[in-house]
Amino acid sequence: MRIVVTNCNTTQSMTEEIVRGARAAAGPGTTVLGLTPAWGPESAEGWLDSYLSAAAVLDTLRTYEGPYDAVVMAGFGEHGREGVRELVDVPVVDITEAAAHLACLLGRRYGVVTTLERSAGQIEDSLDTAGVGRNCAAVVGTGLGVLDLGDPERTEAAFVAAAGRARDAGAEVLVLGCAGMTGLQRAVGEKLGLPVVDGVGAAVKLAESLVSLGLTTSRAGGYAKPLPKRRVWGPPSE
Amino acid sequence: MRIVVTNCNTTQSMTEEIVRGARAAAGPGTTVLGLTPAWGPESAEGWLDSYLSAAAVLDTLRTYEGPYDAVVMAGFGEHGREGVRELVDVPVVDITEAAAHLACLLGRRYGVVTTLERSAGQIEDSLDTAGVGRNCAAVVGTGLGVLDLGDPERTEAAFVAAAGRARDAGAEVLVLGCAGMTGLQRAVGEKLGLPVVDGVGAAVKLAESLVSLGLTTSRAGGYAKPLPKRRVWGPPSE
Amino acid sequence: MRIVVTNCNTTQSMTEEIVRGARAAAGPGTTVLGLTPAWGPESAEGWLDSYLSAAAVLDTLRTYEGPYDAVVMAGFGEHGREGVRELVDVPVVDITEAAAHLACLLGRRYGVVTTLERSAGQIEDSLDTAGVGRNCAAVVGTGLGVLDLGDPERTEAAFVAAAGRARDAGAEVLVLGCAGMTGLQRAVGEKLGLPVVDGVGAAVKLAESLVSLGLTTSRAGGYAKPLPKRRVWGPPSE
Amino acid sequence: MRIVVTNCNTTQSMTEEIVRGARAAAGPGTTVLGLTPAWGPESAEGWLDSYLSAAAVLDTLRTYEGPYDAVVMAGFGEHGREGVRELVDVPVVDITEAAAHLACLLGRRYGVVTTLERSAGQIEDSLDTAGVGRNCAAVVGTGLGVLDLGDPERTEAAFVAAAGRARDAGAEVLVLGCAGMTGLQRAVGEKLGLPVVDGVGAAVKLAESLVSLGLTTSRAGGYAKPLPKRRVWGPPSE
Amino acid sequence: MRIVVTNCNTTQSMTEEIVRGARAAAGPGTTVLGLTPAWGPESAEGWLDSYLSAAAVLDTLRTYEGPYDAVVMAGFGEHGREGVRELVDVPVVDITEAAAHLACLLGRRYGVVTTLERSAGQIEDSLDTAGVGRNCAAVVGTGLGVLDLGDPERTEAAFVAAAGRARDAGAEVLVLGCAGMTGLQRAVGEKLGLPVVDGVGAAVKLAESLVSLGLTTSRAGGYAKPLPKRRVWGPPSE
Amino acid sequence: MRIVVTNCNTTQSMTEEIVRGARAAAGPGTTVLGLTPAWGPESAEGWLDSYLSAAAVLDTLRTYEGPYDAVVMAGFGEHGREGVRELVDVPVVDITEAAAHLACLLGRRYGVVTTLERSAGQIEDSLDTAGVGRNCAAVVGTGLGVLDLGDPERTEAAFVAAAGRARDAGAEVLVLGCAGMTGLQRAVGEKLGLPVVDGVGAAVKLAESLVSLGLTTSRAGGYAKPLPKRRVWGPPSE
């Protein structure tokens, strides 16, 4: 089975890190291929970045010739999920919803620890529309930007502090709220005594599950195939 | 006061129609200027179109030098609203939320009549996240595509049929669920005996209201200014 | 256009203050006329006052001969809104819902700062039934009674303290939760770095919007005209 | 124990009918006394009537010297409940909430059958704010006005027809949605094979329950005693 | 009238205490009979205990030959309620829902003070599915186990401390969240200045109310009689 | 990896059928072992059966010595899930929630087709408390009992008819609402043109996912280990 993992930003090193995390989670027969959008933001932090990223990821998949059996969208809280479901004929799993689905199986309430506080609203909306917002006790920020996650000690300390606030709000399970946090889950989980779900790994397992069960997106309703029409994917070159 | 109205698609004639509707609603001191994205879909019908449109509209405003006092986003149920709120320093009103806000003042429950049934989910999510979903009794489709709205008789008949279903679901007020329906409200309202709210007119009035009250988007929280970073707005030219 | 603004209490000086606020917000072609109920409470602070006020305001409008194009109800969180919608043939806007509608356009979550803590429940119910409760992060009291708002410094200090609690609960926008606070919004907004919405101004703009769009209350459903019957408006004189 | 039952309208014969129903439900040691407001509407059908009724009922209780141990408010879906809780020192039970509380104990979902369809919204709001709206499957109207309930056969037929719609919407228990329907429950219950709850009887039992458990309204919060102030209860006599 | 009160655990002394509380609340014509399950947990503290208790209580009632007019289930937050409604032909009232129903009549928001924090989730789910969760401001634990409630001073102090947290969360009324706390309500209520509802007393009054109104569980829907089939109530003896 | 699948009833042939379905879904390195409770109902259809089943399944696992890496609970809409999470140290997945989690990834709204209509309420509650109820459009019954599922043609026809009602209510994806329906998904999916999710397969994949990610139930909160105490698992033998 071949899973395409799309980074939501243009930073190639982050794609590589995500692919490492995805491969660590993937089963023996699964090949993971990372795609970095050729355009978009270098990191997605806020609504404007998120919408720009959504179009760039759609364009990346639209022009990627495959073949592949599933798509994992590795932008936590980022937009585009439903558009990709329309576009491709294979199952699509977004790391935001994936982490929440698994977290619901591990405790009554989960909390998300993300990068900047400003992203909390986007993540809440993404969980709500995915249908898994009910058991989310809190979305809290660490105050670190996506590209500040390079320093593992600082990241871990900030994560643990934010996680405490999530636990106080009722979270019994934690979710890593950024694809760039992948790898942190084990160290942090031990320190906190709570299960920590990484969305990239969760999404890989859910994508494998859907593929092996022969399930894919319903075409009856909102995720029907895009209508044929004229679309221009980016500004005219000058 | 100068209001910029952004069409969500690349169809210039639709921008013109929208601008006509906006001008009909605008107060004496208000100038309305329509912007048509240079890229994106020729009509927005579904999630993929909507995300492509969101990026194109953001790019259009990013590169538009103004000056202007408010933005009206004329894509019913389309994405991008929150990104534009981050981008510009003036109030931003989306026609989806605008129509719903006014509809709430006119009856206990409102219904939305839109083009294709497949858009209903997007519209529901847009109303929910805007905070005005509670009093929405139904979102129903006419079965007509955006670019089929040219024939007024057919459009009116389809609208009246769909409106009946919304009324049966409890709607006391109707909302025109597509910018291209602007102009239909009076004829249809009389036939149905219900108030019919057009989002373009509603958004113009709300934008004027915010400007004249000296109010603009909060920067404290989700709609903080976009962080300075490297962003590429469209694919590299080959 | 002629807008009637109804005070919810019998204190004439408060009507005058509200009318000043309404006129400051009104457009050039709008005339504002204030009505003070001839009976009811001297200030509305709690449910009993609110229900008494609702009947008195209805009686005031019932016996007012007009003409007028819209009604603004200037009692924050007070009852009566739906009854006035039944009674008159012109649009009716309550300052509670009006402030919330505009606040939703300015941030993801808003908070209301009101007078006494005891009014919080009434305001929450009023926002919920108006369909705009979802994005309300908190309703907090200043501890000041309606008739204590005369001292501007004390009011401002109490407001700023309460506003801090609303912000901590997630509010990105503030709403002045009492008609008697009108005028405070600019001073306080600067101090807090948040947009502050005054319901009186908001309601005037929304009323003007509805009138200029030719929209009025739906008669199909809950807001049908009152049935003709015997009604006695007040106790028999002895 | 002495329970005061307040009719919501000025129709003395209806008070008598309600008192008959209340007495039929009351325990051996309970005395029931009916109060008819000296002013207000002759029947409450819609929001305007409801607000007028609320003030009149408050005035009735304010000037009633008692003594009494509990108040039952016999206006289905009518306003005033919270104001009476502020006013008196004894428990207050409204027939709307009372019927819903008992209905929740008898099935997973209940339905309300009321008089005119126009009252449905008021009833829904009343159930929601009372905290028992979740299990309400539907509020349906019979099309009969309050004062049309005199003809038992016609009333029963209309009730049974409307009840069918409630059952189709999931109701396993029915609630008589008008104080004037009291007495209908047994005949109709047998015909339908569903339990039918009459709010007047339900409220009497709940009031007796609270009194005998020594429980009364909390003064900590929204239902604190009304503040002493100048209030005028009705228009100045001319 | 004869009410059967089922303890949820096998501790006979706790049944006796519960029966004392039930008798204190019961009306003059009511006989209360306590049943202690012959199997199950000695105290119910958590989900496993709760499910074991549910089966044991069902078995107890299944094999109890009566006669009786109503069942009160005296396990706060414990499972089984709906199963007993299927099993018996008389009204069934669970102390969890009973306390909440009465609490809703006494203030806008109530709080539950229970034994161990771990039970909070179960109680929240029980209130939600009973249809009375909306007005619950908080469920807080005292940190005391069910069998630690013997020391009245320690229990009272722990209760008062936990109650303070519920009040801060908005509770205007308190609910004793364990059958073993019955008797505490008066002492604690005075100290706190808040009404305190004991579920056992509340359930007895509600059961009496239903019986005297001639109401019992609906058979139309979820609570139809159990289908005849082979059921084994416990492991085969070896 | 070794997964234990617990049937919720005592019918051995049904366990075998479930195990067949589980094995068909399991990955190459997974061993599936079915457990049939030694006591309980021969089929679970309603609340009483469900609570009896919950205790029997807990007893089955409590006395099963393993080893195993995960538990799949194969009773659709049945109770016990949270108790098993307390009891065992490995991940626990219930087929109800599992099907819903995967269904959420395949469409905006899903519908459940179950056996008897009477089970709908139980299933709704199970989905709600699992945190995945939001996107459930409808739970509909086929009118067939659990033990009537033996006739494949009749079952398929009844399923297809019920599925039509779910689709009309907005379902874009279907869930097989009974473990005994496993195997039906492919035939029915083709006929309907909708993805059909079988809970047994879904739960096996989710259990494998959790195990391979090293995740298990949180002990911090509601799912802490059962407290040591005296528990009697079944009636005393006579």
Coordinates of C-alpha atoms in Angstrom, one line a residue, chain A residues 52-222:
Chain A
L52 CA -3.2 29.6 1.1
S53 CA -1.9 26.2 2.2
A54 CA -5.2 24.5 1.3
A55 CA -5.1 25.7 -2.3
A56 CA -1.4 24.7 -2.6
V57 CA -1.9 21.2 -1.2
L58 CA -4.9 20.7 -3.6
D59 CA -2.7 21.9 -6.5
T60 CA 0.1 19.5 -5.4
L61 CA -2.2 16.5 -5.4
R62 CA -4.0 17.6 -8.5
T63 CA -0.7 17.5 -10.4
Y64 CA 0.7 14.5 -8.8
E65 CA 0.3 11.5 -10.9
G66 CA 0.6 8.8 -8.4
P67 CA -0.3 6.0 -8.0
Y68 CA -1.3 5.9 -4.4
D69 CA -3.9 4.3 -2.2
A70 CA -4.5 7.0 0.5
V71 CA -3.7 10.5 1.4
V72 CA -2.6 11.8 4.8
M73 CA -2.8 15.5 5.2
A74 CA -0.2 16.6 7.7
G75 CA -1.2 20.1 8.7
F76 CA -2.7 20.3 12.1
G77 CA -5.9 22.3 12.1
E78 CA -5.3 23.4 8.5
H79 CA -8.0 23.7 5.9
G80 CA -8.4 21.7 2.7
R81 CA -9.5 18.3 4.0
E82 CA -12.9 18.3 2.3
G83 CA -11.6 19.6 -1.0
V84 CA -9.1 16.7 -1.2
R85 CA -11.9 14.3 -0.5
E86 CA -13.6 15.7 -3.6
L87 CA -10.5 15.6 -5.7
V88 CA -9.1 12.1 -5.2
D89 CA -10.7 8.6 -5.4
V90 CA -8.8 7.2 -2.4
P91 CA -9.4 7.7 1.4
V92 CA -8.2 11.0 2.9
V93 CA -7.2 11.4 6.5
D94 CA -6.3 14.7 8.1
I95 CA -4.0 14.5 11.1
T96 CA -6.2 16.7 13.2
E97 CA -9.2 14.5 13.0
A98 CA -7.1 11.3 13.1
A99 CA -5.5 12.3 16.4
A100 CA -8.9 13.2 17.9
H101 CA -10.5 9.9 16.7
L102 CA -7.9 7.8 18.5
A103 CA -7.8 10.1 21.5
C104 CA -11.5 9.5 22.0
L105 CA -10.8 5.8 22.4
L106 CA -8.3 6.4 25.2
G107 CA -10.1 8.6 27.6
R108 CA -13.3 10.6 28.2
R109 CA -11.8 14.0 27.3
Y110 CA -8.8 14.9 25.3
G111 CA -6.8 18.1 25.1
V112 CA -4.7 19.5 22.2
V113 CA -1.4 21.2 22.7
T114 CA -0.5 23.3 19.7
T115 CA 2.1 25.9 18.8
L116 CA 0.8 29.5 18.9
E117 CA -2.4 30.3 20.9
R118 CA -3.8 32.1 17.8
S119 CA -4.3 28.7 16.1
A120 CA -6.7 27.4 18.8
G121 CA -9.8 28.7 17.1
Q122 CA -8.9 27.1 13.8
I123 CA -8.3 23.8 15.5
E124 CA -11.6 24.0 17.4
D125 CA -13.5 24.6 14.2
S126 CA -11.7 21.7 12.5
L127 CA -12.5 19.3 15.3
D128 CA -16.1 20.5 15.4
T129 CA -16.7 20.1 11.7
A130 CA -15.0 16.7 11.6
G131 CA -17.6 15.6 14.2
V132 CA -15.2 14.9 17.1
G133 CA -15.2 18.2 19.0
R134 CA -17.5 17.1 21.8
N135 CA -14.9 15.4 23.9
C136 CA -12.2 18.1 23.4
A137 CA -11.6 19.6 26.8
A138 CA -9.2 22.3 25.7
V139 CA -6.9 23.5 22.9
V140 CA -3.9 25.3 24.5
G141 CA -0.9 27.0 22.9
T142 CA 2.8 26.6 23.9
G143 CA 3.7 30.0 22.6
L144 CA 6.2 28.5 20.2
G145 CA 6.0 29.1 16.4
V146 CA 6.1 26.1 14.0
L147 CA 9.7 26.9 13.0
D148 CA 10.8 27.2 16.7
L149 CA 10.2 23.5 17.3
G150 CA 13.8 22.7 16.4
D151 CA 15.1 22.9 19.9
P152 CA 13.8 19.7 21.6
E153 CA 14.4 20.7 25.2
R154 CA 12.6 24.0 24.9
T155 CA 9.8 22.4 23.0
E156 CA 9.4 19.7 25.5
A157 CA 9.3 22.1 28.4
A158 CA 6.8 24.3 26.7
F159 CA 4.7 21.3 25.8
V160 CA 4.7 20.0 29.4
A161 CA 3.6 23.4 30.8
A162 CA 0.8 23.7 28.3
A163 CA -0.3 20.1 28.8
G164 CA -0.8 20.9 32.5
R165 CA -3.4 23.5 31.6
A166 CA -5.1 21.0 29.3
R167 CA -5.2 18.4 32.2
D168 CA -6.6 21.0 34.6
A169 CA -9.4 21.6 32.0
G170 CA -10.3 17.9 32.1
A171 CA -8.1 16.3 29.5
E172 CA -7.2 12.6 30.2
V173 CA -5.4 12.2 26.8
L174 CA -3.2 14.7 25.0
V175 CA -2.9 15.3 21.3
L176 CA 0.2 16.8 19.7
G177 CA -1.2 19.8 17.9
C178 CA 1.4 20.2 15.2
A179 CA 2.9 17.9 12.6
G180 CA 6.3 19.2 13.6
M181 CA 5.9 17.8 17.1
T182 CA 6.0 14.2 15.9
G183 CA 8.5 12.3 17.9
L184 CA 7.7 14.1 21.1
Q185 CA 5.0 11.8 22.2
R186 CA 6.9 9.1 24.0
A187 CA 9.2 11.4 26.1
V188 CA 6.4 13.7 27.0
G189 CA 3.9 10.9 27.7
E190 CA 6.1 9.4 30.3
K191 CA 6.7 12.7 32.0
L192 CA 3.0 13.4 32.2
G193 CA 1.6 9.9 32.8
L194 CA -0.9 10.5 30.1
P195 CA -1.3 8.9 26.6
V196 CA -0.1 11.3 23.9
V197 CA -1.4 10.9 20.4
D198 CA 0.6 12.1 17.4
G199 CA -1.6 13.0 14.5
V200 CA 0.8 11.8 11.8
G201 CA 1.0 8.3 13.2
A202 CA -2.7 8.2 13.9
A203 CA -3.6 9.3 10.4
V204 CA -1.2 6.7 8.8
K205 CA -2.9 3.9 10.8
L206 CA -6.4 5.2 9.9
A207 CA -5.5 5.5 6.3
E208 CA -4.1 1.9 6.3
S209 CA -7.3 0.8 8.1
L210 CA -9.6 2.3 5.5
V211 CA -7.6 1.0 2.6
S212 CA -7.5 -2.5 4.0
L213 CA -11.2 -2.5 4.6
G214 CA -11.9 -1.4 1.0
L215 CA -13.5 1.8 2.2
T216 CA -13.3 5.2 0.5
T217 CA -15.0 8.6 0.5
S218 CA -18.7 8.7 -0.2
R219 CA -19.6 10.4 -3.5
A220 CA -23.2 10.8 -2.4
G221 CA -23.5 14.4 -1.0
G222 CA -20.9 17.0 -0.1

